[in-house]
């Protein structure tokens, strides 16, 4: 355990097909970063590894939808997520990407090793194939009705509604997500990993993990009960790691196989970057390493069963020592939904607010043993009532007092009385409690203990009444302030894992040299700032967050929820209840016939700079692709529209709106409250179909 010479920490590789939201951050990244920062202060040999997972069907589907190459998609989101992590203070030693040649080579080496050792088996099977597109349709390229719950838009790998993993061929009424073509079954060959060979070994190995979270162990037991089955390692795709075997030129490795190998290739890249190219071996090939994978609970099976099987199959590498899997974070009491844009995106958050209040709020609410919730009101309250009013207030009062009355110098410490000794002893106690909690991956308890120390420090300042003693008993007043300075130093170091930016700021306010992140955890409470030491200028550590700052964020989410609800109502509401003015002004059929209404599929949507209401929309009219401009920007997020089958007036004269050409008009209905809903047709309708 902690006696291992080295620690290697990984966070789940995020898919480079979208931005990171707070739910992701709270699950696999922030808890890992807090743990790593703490271990660095403990002066342990530790490396923190992550990177973008750049393969897989969700990426190629998004690329198809946007009419760009997968490389364009992964380049965009790799950069975006890397920057957001940096700004949020997630201190990876390396953030790599699985599209790098080195990663491909290593993944192929793993494949060949398993192949040579007889852990792979080739099988022929029937898989969905699109006659129209002349291609196989792996995973999410097919959707249909879930055989388990009847949800009509279940994806070819998993049902979003009931969560069940699906074998594509079980889908009822399958259609291609590329062009709604009905797929046929066609024979194809794939390599499968014989996971069953490893079941006994993995079960025995997991039996030794008595300190693991019960959610992880129970989840695995469920899999063992059903028995581990062969799992295909290759896919009929072009984007990914090429299969290094003859006859497989049109196939790539399945992303579940190459993604975790990304942890190793990222460590190798890190070693190269620091000029010690063999250094990665110390972590991956040496048994004296503690390998820790931080993940969300949706990733348990991959990290606790499948990945260890790959590592056992290869044989050279260490196995995971701990897999702290977190539960999910909800948002304002609802599930995060990327497709509905019901999320707080990390990059957008960071444009408006500082990282530390978020880190603190997510740490206090860490989804460790059950699902947790983020709400903007709670975020505001945590910042204002705890960070500002307790921690910030204590620092501010003590140091302002010194600057005013002791000329910026740490006052002389006289005789210590019981309250002085108690708060100084509390520093040691908190240091050890926080350390114990963090060793056990209990971030919630750790950060609560931290704030508790600040709370007691505030109380100490109040109870000692230095403002009274300033005149009556200056020596006692000086002692109180001296103690306050020592507590402030401790709060800087002990807070560094949770609120790294504010801790560093406090370190500089105290005018201490170096960085707070280079200090030694075990010196907290031992090293003291001497009397007479000149402290620096005060700055506000935690500005209050006002209602006006968070209200737009709350409104935005509420609007999305309302839209969801109103959408549900409008489809079930009888048409007669609509309150439109009665129809008069009759036209002849010939007049109606002049209007050419056609079905079109939305391919791509973007906002138009300088036009708040307009969206530029690329559509597929079957025989041609076109651009239209529509006043939907205040009603829909661009991503809500992509893929929808809409109705357009196809023979309208082109118009220029805000400098952008519009070649057609889409139809929408306006409710009495101003809400718009699109006129759509069922997804299986052909693009370009005439409406009569
Ligand atoms: Zn289902």
XYZ file of C-alpha atoms and ligand atoms in Angstrom:
693
model
C 0.000 0.000 0.000
C 1.496 3.314 1.008
C 4.782 1.580 1.644
C 5.332 1.197 -2.100
C 8.263 3.172 -3.409
C 6.302 4.825 -6.191
C 2.753 5.822 -6.978
C 1.312 6.054 -10.455
C -2.040 7.811 -10.618
C -4.260 7.897 -13.678
C -7.552 9.617 -14.411
C -9.935 8.104 -16.967
C -9.039 9.270 -20.460
C -11.831 11.608 -21.565
C -13.321 11.030 -25.004
C -12.225 13.775 -27.389
C -15.719 14.181 -28.813
C -17.001 16.890 -26.512
C -16.080 19.295 -23.729
C -15.620 18.313 -20.079
C -18.460 19.141 -17.704
C -18.542 19.387 -13.928
C -19.849 15.838 -13.588
C -16.686 14.532 -15.229
C -14.491 16.792 -13.119
C -16.051 15.625 -9.861
C -15.702 11.943 -10.751
C -12.297 11.117 -12.149
C -10.205 14.304 -12.153
C -10.603 16.493 -9.084
C -10.387 13.648 -6.521
C -7.270 12.376 -8.297
C -5.691 15.814 -8.381
C -6.342 16.377 -4.676
C -4.793 12.992 -3.892
C -1.747 13.680 -6.087
C -1.140 17.168 -4.735
C -1.267 15.761 -1.202
C 1.197 12.980 -2.051
C 3.580 15.482 -3.624
C 3.535 17.470 -0.366
C 4.275 14.192 1.408
C 7.353 14.035 -0.847
C 6.354 10.731 -2.390
C 7.547 9.630 -5.805
C 4.352 10.076 -7.794
C 3.351 10.595 -11.415
C -0.083 11.759 -12.566
C -1.084 10.597 -16.046
C -3.984 11.267 -18.364
C -4.777 12.084 -22.002
C -7.472 12.168 -24.636
C -9.132 8.977 -25.815
C -9.261 9.790 -29.504
C -10.664 6.631 -31.053
C -14.107 5.106 -31.176
C -17.380 5.414 -32.967
C -18.783 8.516 -31.185
C -15.884 10.475 -32.667
C -16.321 9.237 -36.231
C -20.083 9.781 -36.039
C -19.610 13.372 -34.932
C -17.079 13.879 -37.724
C -19.549 12.487 -40.269
C -22.269 14.769 -38.950
C -20.092 17.829 -39.221
C -18.578 16.861 -42.541
C -15.002 16.935 -41.233
C -12.328 14.313 -40.594
C -12.118 12.634 -37.177
C -8.715 14.289 -36.759
C -10.379 17.726 -36.839
C -12.758 16.651 -34.072
C -10.091 15.184 -31.792
C -7.722 18.115 -32.347
C -10.449 20.527 -31.297
C -11.532 18.725 -28.133
C -8.049 17.631 -27.107
C -6.920 21.256 -26.985
C -10.126 22.465 -25.382
C -10.102 19.876 -22.602
C -6.376 20.112 -21.975
C -6.681 23.873 -21.456
C -9.725 23.553 -19.245
C -7.950 21.014 -17.018
C -4.933 23.284 -16.706
C -7.046 26.279 -15.770
C -8.946 24.205 -13.214
C -5.630 23.291 -11.596
C -5.711 19.597 -12.524
C -1.977 19.041 -12.345
C -1.282 16.155 -14.716
C 2.369 15.386 -15.236
C 1.403 14.432 -18.772
C -1.726 14.795 -20.871
C -1.245 12.689 -23.973
C -3.488 11.517 -26.801
C -4.173 8.069 -28.182
C -3.868 9.119 -31.825
C -0.082 9.450 -31.458
C 2.036 6.926 -33.428
C 3.772 5.744 -30.222
C 0.431 4.781 -28.759
C -0.536 2.892 -31.883
C 2.722 0.948 -31.855
C 2.340 0.017 -28.192
C -1.281 -1.066 -28.666
C -0.258 -3.274 -31.585
C 2.490 -4.762 -29.443
C -0.092 -5.643 -26.771
C -2.354 -7.193 -29.394
C 0.441 -9.328 -30.837
C 1.577 -10.438 -27.390
C -1.921 -11.659 -26.501
C -2.164 -13.263 -29.929
C 1.114 -15.120 -29.505
C 0.118 -16.301 -26.047
C -3.143 -17.731 -27.392
C -5.495 -15.346 -25.609
C -7.157 -14.229 -28.834
C -9.473 -16.233 -31.038
C -10.796 -15.438 -34.505
C -14.507 -15.791 -35.117
C -16.895 -15.146 -37.947
C -20.188 -13.534 -37.127
C -23.052 -11.704 -38.748
C -22.968 -7.958 -38.298
C -24.977 -5.072 -39.586
C -23.988 -3.778 -42.977
C -25.447 -0.880 -44.943
C -26.088 -1.866 -48.571
C -26.544 1.808 -49.470
C -23.346 2.963 -47.774
C -21.464 -0.257 -48.601
C -19.964 -0.446 -45.167
C -20.294 -2.202 -41.856
C -22.133 -0.302 -39.144
C -20.413 -0.983 -35.807
C -21.867 0.079 -32.454
C -23.595 3.430 -32.520
C -23.830 3.470 -36.279
C -27.058 1.545 -35.722
C -29.963 2.514 -33.539
C -33.323 0.922 -32.942
C -35.772 -0.155 -30.291
C -34.279 -1.555 -27.085
C -35.146 -5.238 -26.661
C -35.021 -4.726 -22.904
C -37.169 -1.638 -22.247
C -38.695 -0.701 -25.588
C -36.967 2.691 -25.836
C -37.107 3.552 -29.543
C -33.746 5.285 -29.884
C -31.457 2.772 -28.203
C -27.901 2.899 -29.528
C -26.155 -0.079 -31.034
C -23.892 -0.534 -28.008
C -26.033 0.527 -25.086
C -29.520 1.752 -24.266
C -29.526 5.273 -22.827
C -32.832 4.686 -21.128
C -32.280 1.446 -19.194
C -28.476 1.389 -19.328
C -28.343 -2.180 -20.634
C -25.475 -3.179 -22.900
C -26.866 -4.287 -26.220
C -25.690 -6.578 -28.932
C -26.646 -4.607 -32.050
C -28.316 -7.553 -33.696
C -30.901 -7.692 -30.890
C -32.211 -4.220 -31.744
C -35.782 -4.110 -33.017
C -36.262 -2.091 -36.246
C -32.552 -1.259 -36.636
C -31.581 1.704 -38.840
C -28.263 3.199 -39.851
C -27.542 6.461 -38.064
C -25.730 7.698 -41.180
C -28.641 7.665 -43.600
C -31.486 5.782 -41.889
C -30.835 2.900 -44.267
C -32.108 -0.446 -43.002
C -29.039 -2.595 -42.422
C -28.685 -6.201 -43.460
C -26.672 -8.910 -41.714
C -23.414 -9.797 -43.369
C -20.613 -12.111 -42.304
C -17.429 -10.559 -40.987
C -14.364 -11.787 -39.096
C -13.056 -10.460 -35.827
C -10.560 -11.269 -33.119
C -11.946 -11.877 -29.666
C -10.223 -11.856 -26.319
C -10.905 -15.004 -24.312
C -11.816 -13.225 -21.101
C -13.145 -16.451 -19.604
C -9.546 -17.712 -19.386
C -8.853 -14.984 -16.844
C -11.949 -15.179 -14.670
C -10.428 -17.366 -11.955
C -7.269 -15.255 -11.791
C -9.175 -11.996 -11.618
C -11.544 -13.305 -8.974
C -8.637 -14.467 -6.830
C -6.873 -11.137 -7.332
C -9.969 -9.107 -6.405
C -10.431 -11.261 -3.291
C -7.220 -9.697 -1.975
C -8.637 -6.172 -2.406
C -10.445 -6.087 0.902
C -10.055 -2.329 1.270
C -11.712 -1.486 -2.045
C -15.053 0.261 -2.248
C -17.920 -2.188 -2.039
C -19.574 -0.662 -5.119
C -16.592 -1.724 -7.224
C -16.371 -5.238 -5.805
C -20.124 -5.863 -5.983
C -20.259 -4.687 -9.554
C -17.507 -7.123 -10.512
C -19.175 -10.016 -8.694
C -22.225 -9.467 -10.881
C -20.075 -9.972 -13.955
C -18.405 -13.083 -12.568
C -21.799 -14.608 -11.836
C -22.803 -14.302 -15.472
C -19.392 -15.611 -16.491
C -16.859 -13.615 -18.519
C -17.418 -14.072 -22.234
C -15.228 -13.632 -25.278
C -15.108 -9.994 -26.243
C -14.290 -8.712 -29.699
C -11.027 -6.785 -29.898
C -11.395 -5.527 -33.480
C -13.906 -3.384 -35.310
C -14.931 -2.715 -38.926
C -13.770 0.885 -38.928
C -10.978 2.924 -40.472
C -10.336 5.357 -37.608
C -8.249 3.816 -34.856
C -5.233 1.579 -34.307
C -4.717 -0.679 -37.353
C -4.937 -4.402 -36.584
C -1.393 -5.754 -37.115
C -2.519 -8.949 -38.844
C -2.854 -9.829 -42.509
C -6.375 -9.736 -43.867
C -7.412 -7.089 -41.335
C -6.451 -4.024 -43.327
C -9.970 -2.593 -43.153
C -10.260 -3.002 -39.397
C -8.966 -1.336 -36.267
C -8.591 -2.318 -32.626
C -11.741 -1.821 -30.598
C -11.403 1.323 -28.512
C -11.909 -0.463 -25.181
C -8.728 -2.390 -25.934
C -6.428 0.462 -26.897
C -7.743 3.191 -24.564
C -6.303 1.917 -21.237
C -2.980 1.199 -22.954
C -3.024 5.003 -23.300
C -2.061 5.178 -19.618
C 1.193 3.431 -20.452
C 1.901 5.347 -23.663
C 1.241 8.619 -21.831
C 3.712 7.597 -19.111
C 6.267 6.757 -21.810
C 5.717 10.144 -23.415
C 6.213 11.812 -20.018
C 9.507 9.921 -19.481
C 10.751 11.052 -22.873
C 9.774 14.658 -22.175
C 11.739 14.750 -18.925
C 14.769 13.332 -20.707
C 14.726 9.933 -18.962
C 13.116 7.720 -21.621
C 13.335 4.539 -19.503
C 11.818 6.067 -16.413
C 8.301 4.805 -17.263
C 9.542 1.290 -16.557
C 10.009 2.154 -12.888
C 6.272 2.664 -12.651
C 4.827 0.042 -14.980
C 7.263 -2.847 -14.769
C 8.411 -2.633 -11.164
C 6.317 -4.405 -8.535
C 7.172 -1.713 -6.040
C 4.620 0.595 -7.659
C 1.170 1.445 -6.482
C -1.011 1.870 -9.582
C -4.193 3.843 -8.878
C -6.956 4.423 -11.438
C -9.433 7.201 -10.658
C -12.628 6.645 -12.633
C -16.384 7.206 -12.645
C -18.607 4.234 -11.866
C -19.499 3.745 -15.546
C -15.909 2.628 -16.094
C -15.651 -0.025 -13.384
C -15.864 -3.109 -15.592
C -13.098 -1.870 -17.875
C -10.663 -1.059 -15.084
C -11.419 -3.807 -12.588
C -11.926 -6.730 -14.974
C -11.036 -6.184 -18.605
C -7.913 -4.052 -18.196
C -6.415 -6.345 -15.530
C -7.108 -9.258 -17.903
C -5.166 -7.496 -20.652
C -2.307 -6.814 -18.227
C -2.322 -10.402 -16.934
C -2.431 -11.661 -20.492
C 0.607 -9.601 -21.423
C 2.375 -10.546 -18.224
C 5.038 -7.861 -17.845
C 3.071 -5.110 -16.171
C 1.909 -4.256 -12.651
C -1.778 -4.601 -11.827
C -3.954 -1.848 -10.372
C -3.554 -1.455 -6.629
C -6.650 0.705 -6.127
C -9.563 1.772 -8.295
C -11.370 4.560 -6.490
C -14.547 4.720 -8.581
C -16.843 7.601 -7.849
C -20.598 7.709 -8.195
C -22.270 10.308 -10.389
C -22.747 14.015 -9.830
C -26.151 15.464 -10.673
C -26.931 19.029 -11.607
C -29.720 20.937 -9.852
C -31.235 17.560 -8.948
C -31.265 16.253 -12.542
C -28.867 14.071 -14.512
C -26.252 15.814 -16.644
C -27.155 15.425 -20.309
C -24.629 16.248 -22.980
C -27.121 15.735 -25.801
C -29.641 18.127 -24.248
C -26.881 20.565 -23.268
C -28.030 20.221 -19.654
C -24.595 20.669 -18.165
C -22.134 23.162 -16.798
C -19.177 22.993 -19.165
C -15.858 23.415 -17.456
C -14.394 25.819 -20.027
C -17.468 28.054 -19.833
C -17.440 28.011 -16.041
C -13.796 29.082 -16.013
C -14.504 32.075 -18.224
C -16.749 33.473 -15.497
C -15.553 32.183 -12.138
C -12.346 31.275 -10.318
C -11.375 27.590 -10.138
C -11.006 27.262 -6.351
C -14.636 27.868 -5.311
C -15.628 25.122 -7.751
C -12.927 22.748 -6.529
C -13.989 23.375 -2.953
C -17.702 22.898 -3.685
C -17.108 19.701 -5.644
C -14.794 18.373 -2.931
C -17.334 19.017 -0.175
C -20.003 17.319 -2.332
C -17.752 14.609 -3.751
C -19.899 11.715 -5.071
C -17.890 9.136 -3.128
C -20.396 6.684 -1.738
C -23.587 7.878 -3.412
C -24.649 10.223 -6.189
C -24.216 13.878 -5.252
C -25.572 17.156 -6.549
C -24.170 20.451 -7.781
C -26.415 23.488 -7.590
C -25.481 27.094 -8.258
C -27.085 28.228 -4.996
C -25.004 25.753 -3.033
C -21.903 26.825 -4.956
C -22.581 30.466 -4.053
C -23.234 29.574 -0.412
C -20.053 27.463 -0.146
C -18.010 30.337 -1.509
C -19.646 33.125 0.461
C -20.387 31.417 3.781
C -17.387 29.120 4.033
C -14.455 30.155 1.873
C -15.059 33.897 2.280
C -16.720 34.182 5.696
C -14.727 31.530 7.527
C -11.356 30.950 5.869
C -10.944 34.309 4.112
C -12.290 36.185 7.091
C -9.850 34.574 9.519
C -6.835 35.366 7.323
C -8.080 38.861 6.670
C -8.778 39.788 10.282
C -5.525 38.452 11.689
C -3.231 39.880 9.068
C -5.006 43.245 8.847
C -4.632 43.528 12.603
C -0.895 42.860 12.379
C -0.361 45.257 9.492
C -2.190 48.051 11.323
C -0.905 47.539 14.831
C 2.394 45.693 14.482
C 3.799 47.356 11.384
C 3.527 44.282 9.109
C 5.717 42.236 11.472
C 4.896 38.921 13.106
C 4.429 39.829 16.800
C 6.510 38.324 19.588
C 5.152 35.166 21.147
C 4.882 35.284 24.939
C 3.552 32.699 27.382
C 1.152 30.244 25.812
C -2.149 29.799 27.596
C -4.553 26.895 27.206
C -6.480 28.289 24.181
C -3.178 29.046 22.377
C -1.887 25.539 23.022
C -5.196 24.042 21.940
C -5.338 25.717 18.545
C -1.651 24.924 17.904
C -2.322 21.300 18.814
C -5.360 21.343 16.534
C -3.052 22.079 13.577
C -1.254 18.765 14.150
C -4.507 16.923 14.627
C -6.067 18.327 11.432
C -2.905 17.627 9.461
C -3.023 13.970 10.469
C -6.772 13.614 10.028
C -6.698 15.137 6.538
C -3.760 12.915 5.613
C -5.537 9.787 6.819
C -8.704 10.729 4.929
C -6.853 11.450 1.715
C -4.915 8.178 1.918
C -8.349 6.506 2.021
C -9.648 8.598 -0.927
C -12.102 10.351 1.388
C -11.995 13.837 -0.051
C -15.275 14.936 1.526
C -14.095 14.180 5.064
C -10.677 15.702 4.377
C -11.930 19.036 3.094
C -14.519 19.228 5.869
C -11.763 18.781 8.441
C -9.797 21.517 6.693
C -12.661 24.011 6.917
C -13.177 22.936 10.502
C -9.648 24.065 11.346
C -10.403 27.479 9.821
C -13.647 27.637 11.796
C -11.845 26.922 15.076
C -9.192 29.489 14.192
C -11.903 32.108 13.712
C -13.397 31.211 17.052
C -9.989 31.424 18.676
C -9.477 34.937 17.290
C -12.903 35.997 18.582
C -12.449 34.456 22.006
C -8.992 35.978 22.514
C -10.272 39.468 21.701
C -6.911 40.886 20.573
C -8.557 44.265 19.947
C -9.321 44.474 23.682
C -5.872 43.273 24.718
C -4.102 45.648 22.360
C -4.309 48.305 25.062
C -4.848 46.259 28.226
C -2.345 43.454 27.651
C -0.188 43.996 24.595
C 1.963 40.887 25.244
C -1.079 38.654 25.237
C -2.390 40.385 22.119
C 0.983 39.794 20.423
C 0.922 36.109 21.349
C -2.584 35.696 19.892
C -1.504 37.265 16.614
C 1.669 35.220 16.501
C -0.433 32.075 16.850
C -2.788 33.333 14.128
C 0.152 33.660 11.741
C 1.219 30.054 12.425
C -2.343 28.854 11.806
C -2.416 30.864 8.560
C 0.741 29.142 7.369
C -0.778 25.762 8.193
C -3.992 26.659 6.358
C -1.947 27.555 3.283
C -0.170 24.183 3.110
C -3.085 22.015 4.232
C -5.369 23.773 1.733
C -2.997 23.353 -1.198
C -4.516 20.065 -2.455
C -8.054 21.476 -2.435
C -7.694 25.166 -3.308
C -4.245 25.352 -4.925
C -4.533 28.855 -6.360
C -5.774 30.483 -3.148
C -3.209 28.596 -1.066
C -0.439 29.933 -3.270
C -1.872 33.437 -2.967
C -1.963 33.109 0.820
C 1.646 31.864 0.775
C 2.665 35.066 -0.990
C 0.558 37.243 1.299
C 2.562 35.717 4.139
C 5.648 36.724 2.139
C 7.056 33.187 2.367
C 9.599 32.073 -0.186
C 9.135 29.489 -2.910
C 5.787 27.912 -3.647
C 3.315 26.449 -1.197
C 3.245 23.381 -3.455
C 6.898 22.655 -2.723
C 6.441 22.491 1.030
C 6.573 19.395 3.180
C 3.240 18.258 4.606
C 4.889 16.845 7.709
C 6.437 20.214 8.551
C 2.986 21.696 9.079
C 2.746 22.721 12.721
C 6.485 22.227 13.172
C 7.980 24.954 11.011
C 6.952 28.328 12.301
C 7.233 31.865 11.000
C 9.603 33.707 13.364
C 8.731 36.844 15.320
C 9.641 40.016 13.496
C 9.141 38.402 10.078
C 7.810 40.937 7.613
C 4.512 39.863 6.061
C 3.193 41.106 2.757
C 0.212 43.062 1.531
C -3.225 41.645 2.050
C -5.427 40.659 -0.862
C -8.954 39.361 -0.843
C -8.730 35.573 -1.184
C -12.369 34.829 -1.958
C -14.506 37.610 -3.440
C -18.204 37.129 -2.718
C -20.291 35.722 -5.542
C -23.394 37.841 -6.098
C -26.888 36.680 -7.064
C -26.569 38.499 -10.383
C -23.577 36.335 -11.264
C -25.306 33.000 -10.831
C -28.891 33.853 -11.830
C -28.161 33.676 -15.595
C -26.634 30.217 -15.038
C -29.711 29.034 -13.136
C -32.023 30.512 -15.784
C -30.134 28.832 -18.577
C -30.536 25.383 -17.009
C -34.160 26.041 -16.101
C -34.910 26.988 -19.690
C -33.532 23.679 -20.907
C -35.626 21.782 -18.353
C -38.758 23.738 -19.324
C -38.156 23.059 -22.970
C -37.855 19.357 -22.230
C -41.108 19.386 -20.297
C -43.003 21.484 -22.848
C -41.739 19.193 -25.593
C -43.205 16.242 -23.756
C -46.527 18.009 -23.344
C -46.872 19.245 -26.917
C -46.565 15.780 -28.404
C -49.328 14.379 -26.234
C -51.656 17.391 -26.195
C -54.654 17.127 -28.466
C -54.477 19.490 -31.421
C -57.909 21.040 -30.737
C -56.660 22.686 -27.554
C -54.341 25.011 -29.438
C -55.444 28.593 -29.122
C -54.835 29.967 -32.589
C -57.130 32.383 -34.333
C -59.724 30.532 -36.396
C -58.657 29.752 -39.909
C -60.318 31.807 -42.642
C -58.949 33.135 -45.959
C -59.300 29.942 -47.951
C -56.923 29.212 -50.856
C -57.341 26.840 -53.764
C -55.456 23.527 -53.983
C -53.561 24.921 -56.948
C -52.308 27.799 -54.858
C -51.198 25.343 -52.136
C -49.462 23.170 -54.719
C -47.133 26.021 -55.547
C -45.477 25.654 -52.145
C -42.954 22.867 -52.278
C -42.601 21.326 -48.839
C -39.878 18.791 -48.390
C -38.248 16.747 -45.679
C -34.664 17.721 -44.864
C -32.151 16.508 -42.319
C -30.128 19.004 -40.329
C -26.427 18.309 -40.887
C -24.675 21.166 -39.155
C -25.700 24.246 -37.204
C -23.738 27.284 -36.146
C -24.406 30.653 -34.629
C -23.978 33.793 -36.699
C -21.700 36.406 -35.211
C -23.526 39.587 -34.396
C -26.965 38.066 -34.893
C -28.370 36.936 -31.578
C -31.442 35.235 -32.983
C -30.137 33.561 -36.109
C -28.661 30.156 -36.774
C -26.934 29.083 -39.954
C -28.126 25.574 -40.789
C -26.804 23.106 -43.345
C -29.449 20.668 -44.511
C -29.619 17.566 -46.664
C -32.524 17.664 -49.103
C -31.806 14.221 -50.517
C -30.769 15.374 -53.953
C -28.764 18.381 -52.757
C -27.279 20.037 -49.685
C -28.277 23.565 -48.810
C -27.835 26.332 -46.336
C -30.716 28.080 -44.625
C -30.860 30.756 -41.949
C -33.519 30.587 -39.253
C -34.421 32.624 -36.176
C -34.003 29.768 -33.742
C -30.951 30.782 -31.738
C -32.924 31.860 -28.677
C -34.966 28.679 -28.663
C -32.525 25.894 -29.441
C -28.907 25.002 -28.872
C -27.218 24.177 -32.207
C -26.492 20.621 -31.082
C -30.179 20.000 -30.345
C -30.986 20.449 -34.002
C -28.318 18.320 -35.629
C -29.766 15.111 -37.042
C -33.414 16.229 -36.834
C -35.724 15.614 -39.784
C -37.441 18.912 -40.460
C -39.834 20.351 -43.004
C -38.670 23.152 -45.291
C -40.204 25.294 -47.986
C -37.836 24.282 -50.749
C -38.871 26.673 -53.495
C -38.654 29.967 -51.632
C -36.555 32.656 -53.299
C -33.102 32.882 -51.696
C -32.584 35.748 -49.267
C -29.575 37.314 -47.547
C -29.988 37.607 -43.761
C -27.281 39.481 -41.890
C -24.932 38.856 -44.784
C -25.611 35.119 -44.850
C -27.458 33.447 -47.667
C -30.610 31.533 -46.829
C -31.906 29.081 -49.386
C -35.239 27.932 -48.036
C -37.307 28.217 -44.894
C -38.009 25.718 -42.179
C -41.379 25.327 -40.524
C -41.964 25.771 -36.811
C -44.983 26.253 -34.588
C -45.242 29.096 -32.112
C -47.157 28.559 -28.883
C -49.008 31.385 -27.137
C -46.097 31.809 -24.689
C -43.686 32.368 -27.550
C -42.086 28.911 -27.406
C -41.121 27.485 -30.749
C -41.314 23.852 -31.686
C -39.977 22.516 -34.934
C -42.183 20.738 -37.418
C -40.514 17.365 -37.763
C -41.237 14.008 -39.321
C -40.300 10.552 -38.133
C -36.666 9.705 -38.631
C -37.165 6.973 -41.208
C -38.589 9.452 -43.743
C -36.270 9.908 -46.731
C -34.456 13.195 -47.088
C -36.141 15.184 -49.829
C -39.496 13.408 -49.462
C -42.335 15.641 -50.695
C -45.009 16.698 -48.251
C -48.542 16.874 -49.602
Zn -33.438 0.009 -22.817
